[in-house]
Coordinates of C-alpha atoms in Angstrom, one line a residue:
M1 CA 161.3 86.8 -13.1
K2 CA 164.4 88.5 -12.0
V3 CA 165.4 87.7 -8.4
A4 CA 168.3 89.3 -6.4
V5 CA 169.7 87.5 -3.4
I6 CA 171.8 89.8 -1.3
G7 CA 174.3 87.8 0.7
C8 CA 175.3 84.1 0.4
T9 CA 176.1 82.2 3.5
H10 CA 173.5 79.7 4.8
A11 CA 170.2 81.6 4.1
G12 CA 171.5 82.9 0.8
I13 CA 172.6 79.5 -0.4
F14 CA 169.3 77.8 0.4
S15 CA 167.2 80.7 -0.8
A16 CA 168.9 80.7 -4.2
R17 CA 168.8 77.0 -4.7
G18 CA 165.2 76.8 -3.4
I19 CA 164.1 79.5 -5.8
L20 CA 165.7 77.6 -8.7
E21 CA 163.8 74.5 -7.7
T22 CA 160.5 76.2 -7.4
A23 CA 160.9 78.5 -10.4
P24 CA 163.5 76.9 -12.8
E25 CA 162.9 79.7 -15.3
A26 CA 163.9 82.4 -12.8
D27 CA 166.8 84.7 -13.5
I28 CA 168.7 84.6 -10.1
T29 CA 171.6 86.8 -9.2
V30 CA 173.5 86.4 -6.0
F31 CA 175.5 89.3 -4.5
E32 CA 178.3 88.4 -2.1
R33 CA 181.0 90.8 -0.9
N34 CA 183.4 87.9 0.0
D35 CA 185.1 85.5 -2.3
S36 CA 183.5 82.3 -0.9
V37 CA 180.1 80.9 0.1
S38 CA 178.6 78.5 2.6
F39 CA 181.4 78.7 5.2
L40 CA 180.5 76.8 8.4
S41 CA 181.8 79.3 10.9
C42 CA 180.8 77.1 13.8
G43 CA 183.8 75.0 13.0
I44 CA 186.4 77.8 13.6
A45 CA 187.2 76.7 17.1
L46 CA 187.5 73.0 16.0
W47 CA 189.9 74.0 13.3
V48 CA 192.0 76.1 15.7
G49 CA 192.2 72.9 17.9
D50 CA 193.2 70.7 15.0
H51 CA 190.0 68.7 14.9
V52 CA 189.2 69.4 11.2
S53 CA 190.4 66.9 8.6
D54 CA 190.4 69.4 5.8
P55 CA 189.4 73.1 6.0
A56 CA 188.0 72.9 2.5
K57 CA 185.3 70.6 3.9
M58 CA 184.1 73.4 6.0
F59 CA 182.3 74.6 2.9
Y60 CA 179.2 72.6 1.7
D61 CA 178.6 74.5 -1.6
S62 CA 180.7 76.4 -4.1
V63 CA 180.5 79.3 -6.5
E64 CA 181.3 76.9 -9.3
S65 CA 178.5 74.5 -8.4
M66 CA 175.9 77.3 -8.2
E67 CA 177.0 78.8 -11.5
A68 CA 176.9 75.4 -13.1
D69 CA 173.2 75.2 -12.0
G70 CA 172.4 78.5 -13.7
I71 CA 172.7 80.9 -10.7
K72 CA 174.6 84.2 -11.5
M73 CA 177.2 84.7 -8.9
K74 CA 178.4 88.3 -8.3
M75 CA 181.3 87.5 -6.0
Q76 CA 183.2 90.4 -4.3
H77 CA 180.3 92.6 -5.2
D78 CA 178.8 94.9 -2.5
V79 CA 175.3 96.2 -2.7
T80 CA 175.7 99.8 -1.7
K81 CA 172.2 101.2 -2.3
A82 CA 168.8 99.5 -2.2
D83 CA 165.3 100.9 -3.0
L84 CA 163.0 98.2 -1.8
V85 CA 159.8 99.8 -3.2
T86 CA 161.1 100.1 -6.8
K87 CA 163.3 96.9 -6.3
T88 CA 166.3 98.8 -7.5
L89 CA 169.9 97.9 -6.4
T90 CA 173.2 99.6 -6.9
Y91 CA 176.2 97.4 -6.5
K92 CA 180.0 97.8 -6.7
N93 CA 182.5 95.5 -8.0
L94 CA 185.1 95.5 -5.2
I95 CA 187.9 94.7 -7.5
T96 CA 187.3 97.2 -10.3
E97 CA 185.3 99.7 -8.3
E98 CA 182.7 99.8 -11.1
E99 CA 179.1 100.5 -10.0
T100 CA 176.0 99.2 -11.6
T101 CA 172.3 99.8 -11.0
E102 CA 169.6 97.3 -11.9
Q103 CA 166.0 96.6 -11.1
Y104 CA 164.5 93.2 -10.1
D105 CA 161.1 91.7 -9.7
K106 CA 161.9 90.2 -6.2
I107 CA 164.6 90.8 -3.7
V108 CA 165.8 88.4 -1.0
V109 CA 167.7 89.9 2.0
T110 CA 170.1 87.4 3.4
T111 CA 172.8 89.8 4.4
G112 CA 173.4 87.9 7.7
S113 CA 175.0 89.4 10.8
K114 CA 178.1 91.3 11.8
P115 CA 180.2 90.9 14.9
V116 CA 179.3 93.2 17.8
L117 CA 182.2 95.7 18.1
P118 CA 181.6 98.1 21.0
S119 CA 183.2 101.6 20.7
I120 CA 186.2 100.6 22.9
P121 CA 189.6 102.3 22.4
G122 CA 192.0 100.1 20.5
I123 CA 189.5 97.4 19.6
D124 CA 190.6 97.6 15.9
G125 CA 194.3 97.2 16.8
E126 CA 196.8 94.6 15.6
N127 CA 196.6 91.2 17.1
I128 CA 192.9 91.5 17.8
F129 CA 190.8 89.2 15.8
K130 CA 187.1 88.9 15.0
C131 CA 185.5 85.4 14.7
K132 CA 182.9 85.4 12.0
N133 CA 183.9 84.5 8.4
W134 CA 186.5 82.5 6.5
D135 CA 189.0 85.4 6.5
D136 CA 188.7 85.6 10.3
A137 CA 189.1 81.9 10.6
K138 CA 192.3 81.9 8.5
A139 CA 193.7 84.9 10.5
I140 CA 193.0 83.2 13.9
K141 CA 194.4 79.9 12.7
E142 CA 197.6 81.5 11.4
A143 CA 198.1 83.6 14.6
A144 CA 197.5 80.6 16.8
K145 CA 200.5 78.8 15.3
D146 CA 202.9 81.0 17.2
A147 CA 200.8 82.3 20.0
K148 CA 201.8 81.3 23.5
S149 CA 199.0 83.2 25.1
A150 CA 195.5 84.5 24.2
I151 CA 192.7 86.5 25.6
V152 CA 189.1 85.7 24.5
I153 CA 186.5 88.4 25.0
G154 CA 183.0 86.9 25.3
A155 CA 182.0 83.7 27.1
G156 CA 179.0 82.7 24.9
Y157 CA 179.2 79.7 22.6
I158 CA 181.9 81.1 20.3
G159 CA 184.2 82.5 23.0
A160 CA 183.7 79.5 25.2
E161 CA 184.7 77.1 22.4
I162 CA 187.7 79.2 21.3
A163 CA 189.0 79.5 24.8
E164 CA 188.7 75.7 25.4
Q165 CA 190.6 74.9 22.2
F166 CA 193.3 77.3 23.0
S167 CA 193.7 75.9 26.4
V168 CA 194.0 72.2 25.3
T169 CA 196.6 73.1 22.6
G170 CA 199.0 74.7 25.0
V171 CA 198.0 78.3 24.7
K172 CA 197.8 80.2 28.1
T173 CA 194.2 81.5 28.0
T174 CA 192.2 84.2 29.6
L175 CA 188.4 84.3 29.1
I176 CA 186.6 87.6 29.9
D177 CA 182.9 88.4 29.9
G178 CA 180.7 91.1 31.4
L179 CA 178.3 88.6 32.9
D180 CA 179.3 86.7 36.0
R181 CA 179.2 83.2 34.5
V182 CA 180.5 81.3 31.4
L183 CA 177.6 80.6 29.0
A184 CA 175.4 82.6 31.4
K185 CA 172.6 82.9 28.8
N186 CA 172.8 79.3 27.6
F187 CA 172.7 77.2 30.7
D188 CA 171.8 77.3 34.4
K189 CA 174.3 78.0 37.1
A190 CA 174.6 74.4 38.3
I191 CA 176.0 73.5 34.8
T192 CA 178.2 76.5 34.3
D193 CA 179.8 76.2 37.8
E194 CA 181.1 72.8 36.7
I195 CA 182.3 74.1 33.4
E196 CA 184.1 77.0 35.0
A197 CA 185.9 74.4 37.2
E198 CA 187.0 72.6 34.1
Y199 CA 188.4 75.9 32.7
K200 CA 190.4 76.5 35.8
D201 CA 191.6 72.9 35.9
H202 CA 193.0 73.5 32.4
G203 CA 194.8 76.7 33.4
V204 CA 192.3 79.2 32.0
T205 CA 192.1 82.5 33.9
L206 CA 188.4 83.6 34.1
G207 CA 187.8 87.3 34.1
L208 CA 184.0 87.2 34.7
G209 CA 181.8 90.1 35.6
Q210 CA 184.3 92.4 34.0
M211 CA 183.7 95.0 31.3
V212 CA 186.5 95.8 28.9
Q213 CA 187.6 99.4 29.0
S214 CA 190.3 99.5 26.4
F215 CA 192.9 97.6 24.3
E216 CA 196.5 98.6 24.1
Q217 CA 199.3 97.3 21.8
T218 CA 202.3 96.0 23.6
E219 CA 205.8 95.1 22.4
N220 CA 204.8 91.5 22.2
G221 CA 201.0 91.6 21.7
V222 CA 198.0 93.2 23.3
K223 CA 196.9 94.4 26.7
V224 CA 193.2 94.2 27.7
I225 CA 192.1 96.7 30.4
T226 CA 188.9 96.0 32.2
D227 CA 187.1 97.7 35.1
K228 CA 188.6 95.2 37.4
G229 CA 192.1 94.4 36.1
E230 CA 194.6 94.2 33.2
Y231 CA 195.5 91.1 31.1
E232 CA 198.3 90.7 28.6
A233 CA 198.7 88.1 25.8
D234 CA 200.1 87.6 22.3
I235 CA 196.6 87.8 20.7
A236 CA 193.0 88.6 21.5
V237 CA 189.9 87.1 19.9
L238 CA 186.5 88.9 20.0
G239 CA 183.4 86.7 20.6
I240 CA 181.1 89.3 22.0
G241 CA 178.1 88.5 19.8
F242 CA 176.3 89.4 16.6
S243 CA 173.8 91.9 15.3
P244 CA 171.8 92.0 12.0
R245 CA 173.6 93.5 9.0
T246 CA 170.6 95.5 7.8
D247 CA 171.7 99.1 7.8
L248 CA 171.1 99.3 4.1
F249 CA 167.4 98.8 4.6
T250 CA 166.7 101.0 7.7
G251 CA 163.5 103.0 7.3
Q252 CA 162.4 100.9 4.3
V253 CA 161.0 97.8 6.0
D254 CA 159.6 96.9 9.4
M255 CA 162.3 95.9 11.9
I256 CA 162.5 95.0 15.5
K257 CA 164.6 97.3 17.8
N258 CA 168.0 95.7 17.0
G259 CA 167.5 96.0 13.2
A260 CA 166.4 92.5 12.4
I261 CA 163.8 92.5 9.6
I262 CA 160.4 91.3 10.6
V263 CA 159.1 88.5 8.4
D264 CA 155.8 86.6 8.3
K265 CA 155.4 82.9 8.3
Y266 CA 156.2 82.8 4.5
M267 CA 159.4 84.9 4.9
Q268 CA 157.8 88.0 3.4
T269 CA 158.7 91.4 4.8
S270 CA 156.4 94.4 5.1
V271 CA 157.3 95.4 1.5
P272 CA 155.7 93.3 -1.3
D273 CA 158.1 91.0 -3.2
V274 CA 160.8 91.5 -0.6
Y275 CA 161.8 88.5 1.5
A276 CA 164.3 88.1 4.3
A277 CA 165.9 85.1 6.0
G278 CA 168.7 84.1 8.4
D279 CA 170.7 86.4 10.7
S280 CA 169.2 89.5 9.0
A281 CA 165.6 88.4 10.0
T282 CA 163.5 87.7 13.0
V283 CA 162.4 84.2 13.9
F284 CA 159.1 83.1 15.4
Y285 CA 160.2 81.7 18.8
N286 CA 157.7 79.0 19.8
P287 CA 158.3 79.0 23.6
T288 CA 157.1 82.7 23.8
Q289 CA 155.0 82.7 20.6
Q290 CA 156.7 86.0 19.7
N291 CA 159.1 87.3 17.1
D292 CA 162.7 87.2 18.4
Y293 CA 166.3 87.5 17.2
I294 CA 168.2 84.2 17.4
P295 CA 171.1 84.0 14.9
L296 CA 171.7 80.3 14.4
A297 CA 172.7 78.5 11.2
T298 CA 169.8 76.1 11.7
N299 CA 167.3 78.9 11.6
A300 CA 169.0 80.4 8.5
V301 CA 168.9 77.1 6.6
R302 CA 165.2 76.5 7.3
Q303 CA 164.2 80.1 6.5
G304 CA 166.2 80.0 3.3
I305 CA 164.4 76.9 2.2
L306 CA 161.1 78.6 2.9
V307 CA 162.0 81.6 0.7
G308 CA 162.5 79.2 -2.1
K309 CA 159.2 77.4 -1.5
N310 CA 157.2 80.7 -1.2
I311 CA 158.9 82.8 -3.9
L312 CA 155.9 82.5 -6.3
K313 CA 153.1 82.5 -3.7
P314 CA 152.6 81.7 0.0
T315 CA 152.8 77.9 0.1
V316 CA 154.7 76.5 3.1
A317 CA 154.4 78.2 6.5
Y318 CA 157.3 78.5 9.0
L319 CA 156.9 76.2 12.0
G320 CA 159.0 78.5 14.2
T321 CA 162.1 77.7 16.2
Q322 CA 163.0 76.5 19.7
S323 CA 166.6 77.7 19.4
T324 CA 167.9 74.2 19.9
S325 CA 171.7 74.0 20.3
A326 CA 174.5 72.1 21.9
V327 CA 178.2 72.5 22.8
E328 CA 180.9 70.2 24.0
L329 CA 183.6 71.5 26.4
Y330 CA 186.3 69.4 27.9
D331 CA 184.4 66.2 27.0
H332 CA 181.2 67.5 28.7
A333 CA 178.2 67.7 26.4
M334 CA 175.6 70.4 27.0
A335 CA 172.4 70.7 25.0
A336 CA 169.3 72.8 25.3
S337 CA 166.0 73.7 23.6
G338 CA 163.6 76.5 24.3
L339 CA 163.7 78.6 27.5
N340 CA 165.8 78.3 30.6
E341 CA 165.3 80.6 33.7
Q342 CA 167.7 83.2 32.4
L343 CA 166.1 83.5 29.0
A344 CA 162.6 83.5 30.6
Q345 CA 163.5 86.3 32.9
A346 CA 165.1 88.3 30.2
R347 CA 161.9 88.1 28.2
G348 CA 159.6 89.0 31.1
I349 CA 158.2 85.5 31.2
T350 CA 156.6 84.6 34.6
G351 CA 154.4 81.8 35.8
Y352 CA 156.9 79.0 35.0
D353 CA 158.4 76.3 37.1
T354 CA 161.4 74.0 36.8
V355 CA 162.6 70.7 38.0
T356 CA 166.0 69.0 37.7
I357 CA 166.9 65.3 38.0
E358 CA 170.1 63.3 37.7
Q359 CA 170.2 59.6 36.7
D360 CA 172.5 57.3 34.8
Y361 CA 171.7 57.2 31.2
R362 CA 171.6 53.3 31.2
P363 CA 171.2 50.6 33.8
D364 CA 173.8 50.1 36.5
F365 CA 174.2 46.4 35.6
M366 CA 176.1 47.6 32.5
L367 CA 179.9 47.6 33.0
T368 CA 179.9 51.3 32.5
T369 CA 177.3 54.1 32.6
T370 CA 177.3 57.8 32.9
P371 CA 175.1 60.2 34.9
V372 CA 172.9 62.7 33.0
R373 CA 171.5 65.9 34.5
A374 CA 168.2 67.0 33.0
T375 CA 166.2 70.1 33.6
L376 CA 162.7 71.0 32.4
L377 CA 160.9 74.3 32.4
W378 CA 157.1 74.6 31.8
D379 CA 154.2 77.0 32.1
V380 CA 152.4 76.4 35.4
K381 CA 149.0 77.4 34.1
T382 CA 148.9 75.5 30.8
R383 CA 151.5 72.9 31.8
R384 CA 153.0 73.4 28.3
V385 CA 156.7 72.5 28.0
L386 CA 158.7 75.7 27.3
G387 CA 162.3 74.5 27.5
G388 CA 165.0 72.3 29.0
E389 CA 168.7 71.5 29.2
F390 CA 170.9 68.4 29.5
Y391 CA 174.4 67.9 30.8
S392 CA 176.6 64.8 30.8
K393 CA 179.8 63.2 29.5
H394 CA 177.5 61.0 27.6
D395 CA 176.3 62.3 24.2
I396 CA 172.9 63.8 25.1
S397 CA 172.6 66.1 22.1
Q398 CA 169.8 64.3 20.3
T399 CA 167.6 64.5 23.4
A400 CA 167.5 68.3 22.8
N401 CA 166.1 67.5 19.4
A402 CA 163.4 65.4 20.9
L403 CA 162.5 68.1 23.4
S404 CA 162.5 70.6 20.5
L405 CA 159.7 68.6 18.8
A406 CA 157.8 68.6 22.1
I407 CA 157.9 72.4 22.4
Q408 CA 157.1 72.9 18.7
N409 CA 154.0 70.7 19.1
Q410 CA 153.0 72.4 22.3
M411 CA 153.1 69.3 24.4
T412 CA 152.4 69.4 28.1
I413 CA 154.6 67.9 30.7
D414 CA 152.0 65.2 31.1
D415 CA 152.2 64.4 27.4
L416 CA 155.9 64.3 27.5
A417 CA 155.9 62.1 30.6
M418 CA 153.8 59.5 28.8
S419 CA 155.6 59.6 25.5
D420 CA 157.0 56.4 24.0
F421 CA 160.8 56.3 24.4
L422 CA 162.8 53.2 23.8
F423 CA 164.4 51.0 26.4
Q424 CA 167.4 48.8 25.6
P425 CA 170.2 48.4 28.1
N426 CA 172.9 49.6 25.7
F427 CA 171.2 52.9 25.2
S428 CA 168.7 53.7 28.0
Q429 CA 167.0 53.1 31.3
P430 CA 163.5 51.6 31.3
I431 CA 162.4 55.2 31.8
N432 CA 164.5 57.4 29.6
F433 CA 165.8 60.5 31.4
L434 CA 163.7 62.8 29.2
G435 CA 160.6 60.9 30.3
A436 CA 161.8 60.8 33.8
V437 CA 162.3 64.6 34.1
A438 CA 158.9 65.1 32.6
M439 CA 157.4 62.7 35.2
A440 CA 159.1 64.7 37.9
A441 CA 157.6 67.9 36.5
A442 CA 154.2 66.4 36.3
A443 CA 154.4 65.1 39.9
K444 CA 155.6 68.5 41.1

């Protein structure tokens, strides 16, 4: 069985290795246009802020290791044509320019995503950096060594983290976004108001609710012109968002509106023997029970694993995702799973309610404790938990994982209120804040 895996970051790595485990006799070829695999791009901001012990450790697998295990690695090879019906691929060696056409028994599309680059004059200019892959990371890290000022476009997770790290390493920072809040899609206003105050306290200029009109090169760097003002800095970093890198397959396979390839619960596409996973594919979003596009490394890894398990026959079904995530900015931890009000409204979800509580994470008789803010969102009719978020200087990240399991298993607020959570004064109140917010929801 000849299998082609197109793209090799998270979904590609786990697909190829999973296929090898399920079908050791398989002839697996991986095509990757870059010269490295498995880069953890979520660490770019941390590397910029000098929180990474060794950048080599930002890779969890290697070309050499995969080849040693019998996987053929076509590095710096770009698939230029694909016929999914005949399973025929044409690929180019980016070094020699040589083109080859081959046929395969099965194809796995793990082409990932690409940065959103709006058609804005000057966006491809010098001193303007994307924030996606290893090459981008190296370019930003090198530019940051001498930069005295920076403009970050986009205040989602990536832009928010990059801006924070610039600001704490002495770089005068401006953060611009078209929405009126930092992390507007990720957390409720009560949380983002406090984070915005932290940005300002650290000297960050916030250009929120502003749309970038153009970029201009200056003698010393770059000027960003928005519909409300002008900003100048040594460098600019784009963190606007991502879209599926699936143009090669348009018209050949079922996709949602943005180009993400629709997969079933076994990672199969609408074309037999063609699979997709990761940022190039849809996910099944449990809070809405619908296909969605949520480009996260965690989703890519799990979907890649499933490709491997199902490559011979449908065997292990996808459990879906809650889009569980977390971020830390200025020593404040924020974590979430499932829907918040902004996400619910964007998806046309109605008939929900929310409740927010604040309590210290452990008893007040301890010498120190820290308040935690917890919010829960649920379906009024079924009382099923749909999402929640947590905010504190205490590490509350694992609570989002607990909430994720509750959403995945379709628990109600009543179930969650009576769930068994530990009590020990070092770690928790007699009623853990996750149980407490569920009790508040049930009482409401």
